[in-house]
Amino acid sequence: MRVMVVGSGGREHALAARLRASPQVSDLICAPGNGGTARIARNLPVNVEDVNAIVQLARTELVDFVVVGPEAPLVAGVVDALTEAGIPAFGPKRAGAQLEGSKAYSKEFMRRHGVPTAEFAVFEELAAARSFVEQSGRAWVVKADGLAAGKGVIVAEDVAETLDALERMLGQREFGQAGARVVLEQRLRGQEVSYHIVLDGQRYLPLAAAQDHKRLGDGDRGPNTGGMGAYSPPPVVTPEVEQRILSQVVEPTVKGLISDGLDFRGTLFIGLMIEDGQPRVLEYNTRFGDPETEVLMARWGGDILPLLLGAASGDLSQVTPRWDAAVALCVVLAAPGYPGNIRKGLPITGLDVAAGIPGVMVAHAGTQLQDGVVQTSGGRVLCVTATGDQIDEVADRAYQAVAALHFDGMQYRRDIGHHARRAPC
Ligand code: AMP
Ligand code: GLY
C-alpha cells in the first residue's frame, strides 16, 4: 500500500516511523516532511494549506491512503476533497474539523450536548465585549475563535489584562480574521490532560491519556507554546478519573457527533482540565496532539495502520489498542527565540549518539536536510522520546539523550513529567 503522511512536524515523523514499520506499507511519502522523515520516507514538497495541491500530489503518486497530521488542511476540507477523488484519508471532513476550527462552535456543541466545560460568552463587537467584562468585574480567558497556531489564547490575570487582550484581538486584529470573533471563558484551575479518542464515524477507541507541558519555562512559567514535552500515562488520570472522562465527557461528545450527523472519522483530541478529580473540557482538537503523538506512538504495540485505516473506512471493530511500553516521555528542544521570532538554519549535532541510546527515538519537528547536514528550520526542532517501565528512569534516559544533542541557543525544559516523577527534577 502506498501511504502519504501530510505535515512536517514531530507528530508526522512519529506517525511515519510507525507506518514505515507496517508490513502492509510498501511506499511511504511525507508531504512535505522534514529532515527526520527524509531518512525513512520520500519527502515531497507541498503547501499543507493547499487542498488542491495535496489531492493532486496524491493522484500523481497513486497514493492508496492519506494520513493528515495538522489541523489547517482538515479545516480547509482536504478530507472532503480526497474522498471526492476516491482516495481514502484519515481525518474528519471539514464539518467535523469545525470543532477545532471555531472555538465558538465547539463551545456551543459542548453546551448543546451536556459536555462539562467552563462558562463562556461569544463576542464580535469590542464595545459589547468590554462592557460584559467590566460588568462582570473579573478576569476572563480570551480566545480567538479561529485557528491561530496555538497562540490565540490569553489567560488574563485581571480585568485590565482581559480588556487589553480584547483590544488586541477585536480592536487591532492581531490575529487577523481568526480573532474577529472571541470567546470569553471562565478560568479553570487544575491539571491539564490530553485525552485522545479515534473514531470511525460510529465507534470510538480511547487511547492512553497523556500530559503536555504548555508553558515555555520550568515550573509551568512563561509564555504558552505548542507544547514543550509530554508523557504518558499521567497519574492524575486514576482509573476512577478515567471512568468519569469516559462517561461524562467522551460518551456525550460521541453521541453529539453522531446526532449532529458529522460522521467523524479520525482523531478527536480532548484537552481537559482535571480539578479535584472532575474533568472539564478546555478544547477539542480534531487531530493528534503534538508532542502527545510522539509518546503515544512510542507506547503503541504492533501495527498502527489498522487503527488509521479502520477509522477512515468506518470499521474499528477489529482494532484493540495495546500499550507495549508502560511509560513514554518526550522533551522538546526548541529554537532560540521560540515561541516568538526564531532563528533558523542552525546545524544540529549528536543525532546519531542520541538515537543510539536504547529505548530512545528522536522525532524531528522543525528540521531540514541541507547538503547532507540536518539543520533547524522551525520553532520546535526535535522531540526526544524515551520509553521504559518507570517514569524516573525513562526521564533520565530522555535527558541523557538531550545532553548528547546540540544546536546554538537550544531551549528546553528540565522538568518534563514533574507531576509524575518521584525524584526531584
Ligand atoms: P486552548 O487552545 O483552548 O486549549 O488553550 C490553550 C491553553 O490555554 C490551554 O492548554 C490552557 O493551558 C490554557 N487555557 C485555555 N482555556 C483555559 C481556561 N478556561 N482556564 C485556564 N486555562 C485555560
Ligand atoms: N500539544 C497540544 C496540541 O497539539 O495542540
PDB file of C-alpha atoms in Angstrom, residues 3-153:
ATOM      1  CA  VAL A   3       0.686   5.797   2.074  1.00  0.00           C
ATOM      2  CA  MET A   4       1.176   9.577   2.286  1.00  0.00           C
ATOM      3  CA  VAL A   5       1.509  11.500   5.551  1.00  0.00           C
ATOM      4  CA  VAL A   6       0.652  15.210   5.286  1.00  0.00           C
ATOM      5  CA  GLY A   7       2.589  17.571   7.557  1.00  0.00           C
ATOM      6  CA  SER A   8       6.117  18.347   8.678  1.00  0.00           C
ATOM      7  CA  GLY A   9       6.263  18.138  12.465  1.00  0.00           C
ATOM      8  CA  GLY A  10       7.304  15.716  15.186  1.00  0.00           C
ATOM      9  CA  ARG A  11       3.791  14.261  15.138  1.00  0.00           C
ATOM     10  CA  GLU A  12       4.179  13.372  11.469  1.00  0.00           C
ATOM     11  CA  HIS A  13       7.667  11.907  11.990  1.00  0.00           C
ATOM     12  CA  ALA A  14       6.338   9.703  14.816  1.00  0.00           C
ATOM     13  CA  LEU A  15       3.371   8.546  12.691  1.00  0.00           C
ATOM     14  CA  ALA A  16       5.616   7.960   9.677  1.00  0.00           C
ATOM     15  CA  ALA A  17       8.068   5.888  11.734  1.00  0.00           C
ATOM     16  CA  ARG A  18       5.181   3.647  12.834  1.00  0.00           C
ATOM     17  CA  LEU A  19       3.823   3.394   9.288  1.00  0.00           C
ATOM     18  CA  ARG A  20       7.289   2.574   7.952  1.00  0.00           C
ATOM     19  CA  ALA A  21       7.301  -0.468  10.257  1.00  0.00           C
ATOM     20  CA  SER A  22       3.933  -1.710   8.946  1.00  0.00           C
ATOM     21  CA  PRO A  23       4.295  -4.801   6.752  1.00  0.00           C
ATOM     22  CA  GLN A  24       1.435  -3.505   4.608  1.00  0.00           C
ATOM     23  CA  VAL A  25       3.137  -0.228   3.681  1.00  0.00           C
ATOM     24  CA  SER A  26       5.235  -0.596   0.550  1.00  0.00           C
ATOM     25  CA  ASP A  27       5.823   3.075  -0.206  1.00  0.00           C
ATOM     26  CA  LEU A  28       5.757   5.969   2.245  1.00  0.00           C
ATOM     27  CA  ILE A  29       5.604   9.628   1.265  1.00  0.00           C
ATOM     28  CA  CYS A  30       5.831  12.583   3.647  1.00  0.00           C
ATOM     29  CA  ALA A  31       4.459  15.826   2.303  1.00  0.00           C
ATOM     30  CA  PRO A  32       6.395  17.945   2.889  1.00  0.00           C
ATOM     31  CA  GLY A  33       8.113  16.040   5.745  1.00  0.00           C
ATOM     32  CA  ASN A  34      11.333  17.140   7.439  1.00  0.00           C
ATOM     33  CA  GLY A  35      14.965  16.178   7.976  1.00  0.00           C
ATOM     34  CA  GLY A  36      13.928  13.140  10.022  1.00  0.00           C
ATOM     35  CA  THR A  37      11.259  11.775   7.684  1.00  0.00           C
ATOM     36  CA  ALA A  38      13.741  12.121   4.800  1.00  0.00           C
ATOM     37  CA  ARG A  39      15.544   9.099   6.232  1.00  0.00           C
ATOM     38  CA  ILE A  40      12.506   6.803   6.309  1.00  0.00           C
ATOM     39  CA  ALA A  41      10.241   8.098   3.548  1.00  0.00           C
ATOM     40  CA  ARG A  42      10.197  10.073   0.326  1.00  0.00           C
ATOM     41  CA  ASN A  43       9.738  13.741   1.148  1.00  0.00           C
ATOM     42  CA  LEU A  44       7.744  15.593  -1.490  1.00  0.00           C
ATOM     43  CA  PRO A  45       7.121  19.336  -1.226  1.00  0.00           C
ATOM     44  CA  VAL A  46       3.580  20.606  -0.792  1.00  0.00           C
ATOM     45  CA  ASN A  47       1.874  23.544   0.873  1.00  0.00           C
ATOM     46  CA  VAL A  48      -0.232  21.836   3.578  1.00  0.00           C
ATOM     47  CA  GLU A  49      -2.862  24.586   3.360  1.00  0.00           C
ATOM     48  CA  ASP A  50      -3.393  24.000  -0.358  1.00  0.00           C
ATOM     49  CA  VAL A  51      -6.092  21.352  -0.616  1.00  0.00           C
ATOM     50  CA  ASN A  52      -5.900  21.054  -4.410  1.00  0.00           C
ATOM     51  CA  ALA A  53      -2.128  20.603  -4.329  1.00  0.00           C
ATOM     52  CA  ILE A  54      -2.447  17.769  -1.769  1.00  0.00           C
ATOM     53  CA  VAL A  55      -5.094  15.978  -3.841  1.00  0.00           C
ATOM     54  CA  GLN A  56      -3.016  16.464  -6.984  1.00  0.00           C
ATOM     55  CA  LEU A  57       0.075  15.038  -5.310  1.00  0.00           C
ATOM     56  CA  ALA A  58      -1.864  12.022  -4.001  1.00  0.00           C
ATOM     57  CA  ARG A  59      -3.196  11.391  -7.519  1.00  0.00           C
ATOM     58  CA  THR A  60       0.166  11.762  -9.261  1.00  0.00           C
ATOM     59  CA  GLU A  61       1.838   9.421  -6.781  1.00  0.00           C
ATOM     60  CA  LEU A  62      -1.026   6.861  -6.967  1.00  0.00           C
ATOM     61  CA  VAL A  63      -1.432   7.040  -3.194  1.00  0.00           C
ATOM     62  CA  ASP A  64      -3.820   4.485  -1.637  1.00  0.00           C
ATOM     63  CA  PHE A  65      -4.227   6.152   1.753  1.00  0.00           C
ATOM     64  CA  VAL A  66      -3.550   9.633   3.141  1.00  0.00           C
ATOM     65  CA  VAL A  67      -2.944  10.388   6.831  1.00  0.00           C
ATOM     66  CA  VAL A  68      -3.488  14.085   7.592  1.00  0.00           C
ATOM     67  CA  GLY A  69      -1.460  15.396  10.538  1.00  0.00           C
ATOM     68  CA  PRO A  70      -2.203  19.112  11.054  1.00  0.00           C
ATOM     69  CA  GLU A  71      -5.491  20.930  11.546  1.00  0.00           C
ATOM     70  CA  ALA A  72      -5.226  23.557   8.782  1.00  0.00           C
ATOM     71  CA  PRO A  73      -5.815  21.181   5.829  1.00  0.00           C
ATOM     72  CA  LEU A  74      -8.623  19.422   7.749  1.00  0.00           C
ATOM     73  CA  VAL A  75     -10.400  22.714   8.382  1.00  0.00           C
ATOM     74  CA  ALA A  76      -9.819  23.644   4.725  1.00  0.00           C
ATOM     75  CA  GLY A  77     -11.608  20.448   3.670  1.00  0.00           C
ATOM     76  CA  VAL A  78      -8.776  18.227   2.449  1.00  0.00           C
ATOM     77  CA  VAL A  79     -10.560  15.019   3.508  1.00  0.00           C
ATOM     78  CA  ASP A  80     -13.734  16.065   1.663  1.00  0.00           C
ATOM     79  CA  ALA A  81     -11.641  16.675  -1.467  1.00  0.00           C
ATOM     80  CA  LEU A  82      -9.664  13.431  -1.169  1.00  0.00           C
ATOM     81  CA  THR A  83     -12.875  11.459  -0.612  1.00  0.00           C
ATOM     82  CA  GLU A  84     -14.400  13.028  -3.726  1.00  0.00           C
ATOM     83  CA  ALA A  85     -11.282  11.984  -5.609  1.00  0.00           C
ATOM     84  CA  GLY A  86     -11.784   8.410  -4.370  1.00  0.00           C
ATOM     85  CA  ILE A  87      -8.706   8.418  -2.107  1.00  0.00           C
ATOM     86  CA  PRO A  88      -9.289   7.186   1.466  1.00  0.00           C
ATOM     87  CA  ALA A  89      -7.959   9.546   4.125  1.00  0.00           C
ATOM     88  CA  PHE A  90      -7.564   9.592   7.907  1.00  0.00           C
ATOM     89  CA  GLY A  91      -9.084  12.693   9.496  1.00  0.00           C
ATOM     90  CA  PRO A  92     -12.506  14.331   9.785  1.00  0.00           C
ATOM     91  CA  LYS A  93     -14.173  16.211   6.969  1.00  0.00           C
ATOM     92  CA  ARG A  94     -14.500  19.988   7.102  1.00  0.00           C
ATOM     93  CA  ALA A  95     -17.741  19.852   9.111  1.00  0.00           C
ATOM     94  CA  GLY A  96     -16.146  17.758  11.879  1.00  0.00           C
ATOM     95  CA  ALA A  97     -12.947  19.818  11.854  1.00  0.00           C
ATOM     96  CA  GLN A  98     -15.031  22.869  12.821  1.00  0.00           C
ATOM     97  CA  LEU A  99     -14.796  21.566  16.382  1.00  0.00           C
ATOM     98  CA  GLU A 100     -11.224  22.812  16.234  1.00  0.00           C
ATOM     99  CA  GLY A 101     -11.644  25.477  13.553  1.00  0.00           C
ATOM    100  CA  SER A 102     -14.102  27.532  15.588  1.00  0.00           C
ATOM    101  CA  LYS A 103     -13.954  27.752  19.366  1.00  0.00           C
ATOM    102  CA  ALA A 104     -17.417  29.344  19.469  1.00  0.00           C
ATOM    103  CA  TYR A 105     -18.820  26.391  17.512  1.00  0.00           C
ATOM    104  CA  SER A 106     -17.111  23.868  19.787  1.00  0.00           C
ATOM    105  CA  LYS A 107     -18.351  25.605  22.943  1.00  0.00           C
ATOM    106  CA  GLU A 108     -21.913  25.659  21.550  1.00  0.00           C
ATOM    107  CA  PHE A 109     -21.504  21.949  20.742  1.00  0.00           C
ATOM    108  CA  MET A 110     -20.456  21.234  24.341  1.00  0.00           C
ATOM    109  CA  ARG A 111     -23.368  23.244  25.730  1.00  0.00           C
ATOM    110  CA  ARG A 112     -25.852  21.544  23.386  1.00  0.00           C
ATOM    111  CA  HIS A 113     -24.666  18.052  24.279  1.00  0.00           C
ATOM    112  CA  GLY A 114     -24.122  18.496  28.003  1.00  0.00           C
ATOM    113  CA  VAL A 115     -20.328  18.165  27.962  1.00  0.00           C
ATOM    114  CA  PRO A 116     -18.784  19.753  31.088  1.00  0.00           C
ATOM    115  CA  THR A 117     -16.809  22.886  30.214  1.00  0.00           C
ATOM    116  CA  ALA A 118     -16.130  26.398  31.511  1.00  0.00           C
ATOM    117  CA  GLU A 119     -18.811  29.067  31.389  1.00  0.00           C
ATOM    118  CA  PHE A 120     -18.417  31.285  28.298  1.00  0.00           C
ATOM    119  CA  ALA A 121     -19.716  34.116  26.126  1.00  0.00           C
ATOM    120  CA  VAL A 122     -19.048  34.923  22.454  1.00  0.00           C
ATOM    121  CA  PHE A 123     -18.456  38.437  21.051  1.00  0.00           C
ATOM    122  CA  GLU A 124     -17.770  40.126  17.727  1.00  0.00           C
ATOM    123  CA  GLU A 125     -18.149  43.740  18.904  1.00  0.00           C
ATOM    124  CA  LEU A 126     -15.386  45.260  21.022  1.00  0.00           C
ATOM    125  CA  ALA A 127     -17.735  47.611  22.899  1.00  0.00           C
ATOM    126  CA  ALA A 128     -20.129  44.816  23.877  1.00  0.00           C
ATOM    127  CA  ALA A 129     -17.266  42.577  24.998  1.00  0.00           C
ATOM    128  CA  ARG A 130     -15.737  45.407  27.049  1.00  0.00           C
ATOM    129  CA  SER A 131     -18.930  46.189  28.887  1.00  0.00           C
ATOM    130  CA  PHE A 132     -19.542  42.474  29.584  1.00  0.00           C
ATOM    131  CA  VAL A 133     -16.092  42.201  31.195  1.00  0.00           C
ATOM    132  CA  GLU A 134     -16.437  45.479  33.115  1.00  0.00           C
ATOM    133  CA  GLN A 135     -19.820  44.444  34.479  1.00  0.00           C
ATOM    134  CA  SER A 136     -18.523  41.007  35.492  1.00  0.00           C
ATOM    135  CA  GLY A 137     -15.690  42.713  37.372  1.00  0.00           C
ATOM    136  CA  ARG A 138     -13.332  39.753  36.896  1.00  0.00           C
ATOM    137  CA  ALA A 139     -10.654  38.276  34.659  1.00  0.00           C
ATOM    138  CA  TRP A 140     -11.515  36.028  31.691  1.00  0.00           C
ATOM    139  CA  VAL A 141      -9.593  33.730  29.380  1.00  0.00           C
ATOM    140  CA  VAL A 142      -9.728  35.400  25.962  1.00  0.00           C
ATOM    141  CA  LYS A 143      -9.700  33.101  22.912  1.00  0.00           C
ATOM    142  CA  ALA A 144      -9.586  33.899  19.227  1.00  0.00           C
ATOM    143  CA  ASP A 145     -12.383  31.932  17.572  1.00  0.00           C
ATOM    144  CA  GLY A 146     -10.366  30.655  14.603  1.00  0.00           C
ATOM    145  CA  LEU A 147      -7.079  28.818  14.109  1.00  0.00           C
ATOM    146  CA  ALA A 148      -4.111  30.750  15.495  1.00  0.00           C
ATOM    147  CA  ALA A 149      -1.384  28.082  15.668  1.00  0.00           C
ATOM    148  CA  GLY A 150      -1.833  27.675  19.420  1.00  0.00           C
ATOM    149  CA  LYS A 151      -1.203  31.374  20.072  1.00  0.00           C
ATOM    150  CA  GLY A 152      -4.756  32.704  20.140  1.00  0.00           C
ATOM    151  CA  VAL A 153      -5.418  32.143  23.849  1.00  0.00           C
TER     152      VAL A 153
END
